[in-house]
Amino acid sequence: MLELYGRGVSNGIAIGTVEYYTNASDNVLKYKVDDPKAELERYRNGLQLAKIHLQKLYDEACNRVSKSESVIFQTHIMILEDSKFVETVEEIIGVNKLNAEYAVTYTAKKLAEVFRELDDDYLQSRYSDILDAGNTLVKILQNKKTRKTPDEDNPVIIAARELMPSETMSFKKNTVLGFITNIGSQNSHTSILARTMGLPSVTRIEAALADFDGKTAIIDGQLGKIFIDPDQTTIALYHAKKERYNKLRATLKRQIGLPSVTKNGQKIILSANIGMLDDIESAVSNDADAVGLFRSEYLFLHRSYCPNESEQLEAYKTVIKAFPKSSVTIRTVDLGADKGIDYLDIPVEKNPAMGFRGIRICLANHQFFKTQLRALYRASVFGRLKILLTMINNVEEIEYVKRTIKEVKRELRAEGLQYNDNVKLGVMIETPAAAIISDDICKMVDFVSIGTNDLTQFTLAIDRGNNKLEYSYEPYHKAILRLIKTVSENAHKCGIPVSICGELAADVKLTPFFLALKIDELSMIPSKILKVRARVRETDTNIIPEQLKKL
Ligand code: PEP
Ligand code: MG
């Protein structure tokens, strides 16, 4: 039995088999082969297996999602079968005497580059399909498991060197038990995703995780610890611990149906942060008062083309209809930084967290932004939609958005399409600039929501994803708490509500502080709602919290 310590980034216990996840082409070696004929044979066999595998994925996907979404796997088959593709690979193996994995990776990358340069948007978007198809074949050639993608009957623990948000979200919730990674940090989007999915997760494990593939493991998310090949005593111990953990969660279930109100009668809205439609279920089962943040950009990740207006409309409608009695706040896309996509022209940047992201991408891609706004407005007739703008730094950006909204409404009217004229428009306060001028911002919008994750990163100049600096990423810093106080006061002076939707919203040590500031809504990962509700209900706001006294 091997016992390893890392950093727990999502609580809970998982016991199961490890599946090592690899982005195949990143690990491809290049070497000369002695027998090119045999290597060609190996490539051709791999190609056949890849086709069978992709066809199976296509059949499975047809049962799970729409045919149009499943067709991607057939596209991958077509790419691998393409005569030019095959010819190039065979030439590299046969003439240059190089290994098949390298030949496929090289060919896929070269071909993908050609598509990336094309003028046509659709053809450009094939770029990532070509790389994906190549990856599948390389994995097979490397003899990496091509066993079925994890399914609900055989959920697995995913181990990986590092996971991007798009990769994390590509796993269906009930098919994964938890995550183990070498690289990661508490406040990265990937960790937030794991917490939202309610999956235990430990990062910064210093070991070759590929060696654990197929082995039994235990994840203790709270202690930041994993066991590989645990003995029977440890397994029994952890089954008991898991049961205790589940019982504790069951105790919290007593909060379901109770109002989110303090001992002395101050109300607060405790709402859910969600990222995918799959998360609706846990928002509902954890009795969220509302949806305070739907990170709409997740709809745009892990795909090779932009979701069109009707696809977006369907998604927004689904969330809104799931909360018929409460508001649903949908954030306009916060793409860029660690949430990159290939089908929009997002440049490779030296400092992407401070780069082309959020509203900046929307401003530069008017039609793209309008499509999202059209879908949102069309969805607004199904419930109480609120629209939240991200990474706003100045009032001009809000004015631009308002002009675009007018344009969108004009178009919808002309087309005879219905929308709600009273959709509330809000702004995320997640840069120090926005917090400092929040008096001006609050005059222009219907609500504000403080994004403490980015606000902490930018105020303290500490990259939220840099694990070496994690000790300095300190959201309790006086500067952050003061900024929250300023924003709350400015919002209330303008008569508009203020919410907090960063990870800090779920920190029960700060609940009395937030209540003292009269924060109107705290939005958090669904699994934390009941714990915070219990804290709210035992708080007396006549007692001034220490954090406030010190400011
Ligand atoms: C935040 O920055 O606090 C926030 C909620 O947005 P995200 O974590 O998605 O950047
Ligand atoms: Mg943010």
Coordinates of C-alpha atoms in Angstrom, one line a residue, residues 22-251:
T22 CA -3.5 11.5 -21.0
N23 CA -3.5 14.0 -23.7
A24 CA -1.7 11.5 -25.9
S25 CA 0.2 13.7 -28.3
D26 CA 1.9 15.7 -25.6
N27 CA 3.8 12.5 -24.6
V28 CA 4.8 11.3 -28.0
L29 CA 8.4 10.1 -28.5
K30 CA 10.1 10.2 -31.8
Y31 CA 12.5 7.4 -32.6
K32 CA 13.9 5.4 -35.6
V33 CA 12.4 2.0 -36.2
D34 CA 14.5 -1.0 -37.4
D35 CA 11.7 -2.6 -39.3
P36 CA 9.5 0.0 -41.1
K37 CA 7.3 -2.8 -42.6
A38 CA 6.4 -4.1 -39.2
E39 CA 5.8 -0.5 -38.1
L40 CA 3.5 0.1 -41.0
E41 CA 1.6 -3.0 -40.0
R42 CA 1.3 -1.8 -36.5
Y43 CA 0.0 1.6 -37.7
R44 CA -2.6 -0.1 -40.0
N45 CA -3.8 -2.3 -37.2
G46 CA -4.0 0.7 -34.9
L47 CA -6.0 2.6 -37.5
Q48 CA -8.6 -0.3 -37.7
L49 CA -8.9 -0.4 -34.0
A50 CA -9.3 3.4 -33.8
K51 CA -12.1 3.2 -36.4
I52 CA -13.9 0.5 -34.4
H53 CA -13.5 2.5 -31.2
L54 CA -14.8 5.8 -32.8
Q55 CA -17.8 4.0 -34.3
K56 CA -18.6 2.6 -30.9
L57 CA -18.4 6.0 -29.4
Y58 CA -20.7 7.3 -32.1
D59 CA -23.3 4.6 -31.4
E60 CA -23.1 5.3 -27.6
A61 CA -23.3 9.0 -28.1
C62 CA -26.4 8.7 -30.4
N63 CA -28.2 7.1 -27.4
R64 CA -27.1 9.8 -25.0
V65 CA -27.1 13.1 -27.0
S66 CA -28.5 14.3 -30.3
K67 CA -27.3 12.8 -33.6
S68 CA -25.8 16.2 -34.6
E69 CA -23.6 16.2 -31.6
S70 CA -22.6 12.5 -32.0
V71 CA -21.6 13.1 -35.6
I72 CA -18.2 14.4 -34.4
F73 CA -17.0 10.8 -34.0
Q74 CA -17.8 10.0 -37.6
T75 CA -15.9 13.1 -38.6
H76 CA -12.9 11.7 -36.7
I77 CA -13.1 8.5 -38.6
M78 CA -13.2 10.4 -41.9
I79 CA -10.1 12.4 -40.9
L80 CA -8.1 9.2 -40.1
E81 CA -9.2 7.6 -43.3
D82 CA -8.4 10.6 -45.5
S83 CA -6.1 9.4 -48.2
K84 CA -3.7 12.4 -47.9
F85 CA -3.5 11.8 -44.1
V86 CA -2.8 8.1 -44.5
E87 CA -0.3 8.7 -47.3
T88 CA 1.7 11.2 -45.2
V89 CA 1.8 8.9 -42.2
E90 CA 2.9 6.0 -44.2
E91 CA 5.6 8.0 -45.9
I92 CA 7.0 9.1 -42.5
I93 CA 7.0 5.5 -41.3
G94 CA 8.1 3.8 -44.5
V95 CA 10.6 6.3 -46.0
N96 CA 11.8 8.2 -42.9
K97 CA 11.7 5.1 -40.8
L98 CA 10.1 6.8 -37.8
N99 CA 7.7 5.4 -35.3
A100 CA 3.9 5.4 -36.0
E101 CA 2.9 7.5 -33.0
Y102 CA 5.2 10.3 -34.1
A103 CA 4.1 10.0 -37.7
V104 CA 0.4 10.4 -36.7
T105 CA 1.0 13.3 -34.4
Y106 CA 3.2 15.1 -36.9
T107 CA 0.7 14.6 -39.7
A108 CA -2.3 15.7 -37.5
K109 CA -0.5 18.8 -36.3
K110 CA 0.6 19.8 -39.9
L111 CA -2.9 19.2 -41.3
A112 CA -4.5 21.0 -38.4
E113 CA -2.3 24.1 -39.0
V114 CA -3.4 24.2 -42.6
F115 CA -7.1 24.3 -41.6
R116 CA -6.3 26.9 -38.9
E117 CA -5.0 29.3 -41.6
L118 CA -8.1 29.0 -43.8
D119 CA -10.5 31.9 -44.2
D120 CA -13.6 29.9 -43.8
D121 CA -14.9 29.8 -40.1
Y122 CA -16.3 26.3 -40.4
L123 CA -13.2 24.8 -41.9
Q124 CA -11.0 26.6 -39.3
S125 CA -13.1 25.0 -36.6
R126 CA -12.0 21.5 -37.9
Y127 CA -8.6 22.3 -36.5
S128 CA -9.2 20.7 -33.1
D129 CA -11.1 17.8 -34.7
I130 CA -8.0 16.8 -36.6
L131 CA -5.9 17.0 -33.4
D132 CA -8.5 15.0 -31.4
A133 CA -8.7 12.3 -34.1
G134 CA -4.9 12.0 -34.1
N135 CA -4.9 11.7 -30.3
T136 CA -7.3 8.8 -30.4
L137 CA -5.2 6.9 -32.8
V138 CA -2.0 7.7 -30.9
K139 CA -3.5 6.5 -27.7
I140 CA -4.3 3.2 -29.3
L141 CA -0.8 2.9 -30.8
Q142 CA 0.6 3.6 -27.4
N143 CA -1.5 0.8 -26.1
K144 CA -3.2 3.2 -23.7
K145 CA -6.5 1.9 -22.5
T146 CA -9.1 2.2 -25.1
R147 CA -11.5 0.5 -22.9
K148 CA -14.9 2.1 -22.9
T149 CA -15.1 5.7 -21.8
P150 CA -16.1 5.5 -18.1
D151 CA -19.7 4.9 -17.7
E152 CA -22.2 5.0 -14.9
D153 CA -21.9 1.3 -14.2
N154 CA -18.1 1.5 -14.0
P155 CA -17.2 4.9 -12.6
V156 CA -13.5 5.5 -12.1
I157 CA -11.0 7.7 -10.4
I158 CA -9.4 9.9 -13.0
A159 CA -5.6 10.5 -12.6
A160 CA -3.8 13.0 -14.8
R161 CA -0.8 15.2 -14.8
E162 CA -3.0 18.3 -15.1
L163 CA -6.6 18.8 -16.1
M164 CA -7.9 21.8 -18.0
P165 CA -11.4 23.0 -17.2
S166 CA -12.6 21.7 -20.6
E167 CA -11.1 18.3 -19.9
T168 CA -12.6 18.1 -16.4
M169 CA -16.1 19.0 -17.7
S170 CA -15.8 16.4 -20.5
F171 CA -16.3 13.7 -17.9
K172 CA -19.9 12.9 -17.2
K173 CA -20.5 13.4 -13.5
N174 CA -21.7 9.9 -12.6
T175 CA -18.9 8.2 -14.4
V176 CA -16.2 9.7 -12.3
L177 CA -15.5 9.1 -8.6
G178 CA -12.8 11.7 -8.1
F179 CA -9.7 13.3 -9.4
I180 CA -6.0 12.9 -8.7
T181 CA -3.5 15.3 -10.4
N182 CA 0.2 16.3 -10.2
I183 CA -0.5 20.0 -11.0
G184 CA -3.3 22.1 -9.7
S185 CA -4.4 24.7 -7.1
Q186 CA -7.2 25.4 -4.8
N187 CA -8.8 28.3 -6.8
S188 CA -8.3 27.2 -10.3
H189 CA -11.4 26.7 -12.4
T190 CA -10.6 23.0 -12.6
S191 CA -10.8 22.7 -8.8
I192 CA -13.9 24.8 -8.7
L193 CA -15.4 22.4 -11.3
A194 CA -14.5 19.4 -9.2
R195 CA -16.2 21.0 -6.1
T196 CA -19.3 21.9 -8.2
M197 CA -19.5 18.3 -9.4
G198 CA -19.2 17.2 -5.7
L199 CA -16.2 15.0 -6.6
P200 CA -13.3 14.5 -4.2
S201 CA -10.1 15.8 -5.6
V202 CA -6.4 15.9 -4.5
T203 CA -3.8 17.7 -6.5
R204 CA 0.0 18.1 -6.2
I205 CA 0.7 14.4 -5.8
E206 CA 4.4 13.9 -6.6
A207 CA 4.4 10.5 -8.3
A208 CA 4.2 9.1 -11.8
L209 CA 0.4 8.8 -11.9
A210 CA 0.4 6.7 -15.1
D211 CA 1.9 3.9 -13.0
F212 CA -1.3 3.7 -11.0
D213 CA -3.5 3.1 -14.0
G214 CA -5.9 0.2 -13.3
K215 CA -5.0 0.1 -9.5
T216 CA -7.3 0.6 -6.6
A217 CA -7.1 3.9 -4.9
I218 CA -8.7 5.9 -2.1
I219 CA -9.0 9.7 -2.3
D220 CA -9.4 11.6 1.0
G221 CA -10.2 15.1 -0.3
Q222 CA -10.3 16.6 3.2
L223 CA -6.8 15.4 4.2
G224 CA -5.4 15.8 0.7
K225 CA -4.2 12.2 0.8
I226 CA -4.4 9.3 -1.5
F227 CA -3.8 5.5 -1.0
I228 CA -2.7 3.2 -3.9
D229 CA -3.4 -0.5 -3.5
P230 CA -4.9 0.1 0.0
D231 CA -5.0 -2.9 2.3
Q232 CA -8.3 -4.3 3.5
T233 CA -8.1 -2.6 6.9
T234 CA -7.7 0.8 5.2
I235 CA -10.5 0.1 2.8
A236 CA -12.8 -0.8 5.6
L237 CA -11.7 2.3 7.6
Y238 CA -12.5 4.5 4.6
H239 CA -15.8 2.9 3.9
A240 CA -16.7 3.7 7.5
K241 CA -15.3 7.3 7.1
K242 CA -17.4 7.7 4.0
E243 CA -20.5 6.6 5.8
R244 CA -19.8 9.1 8.6
Y245 CA -19.3 11.8 5.9
N246 CA -22.5 10.9 4.2
K247 CA -24.3 10.9 7.6
L248 CA -23.0 14.4 8.3
R249 CA -24.3 15.5 4.9
A250 CA -27.6 13.9 5.8
T251 CA -27.8 16.0 9.0

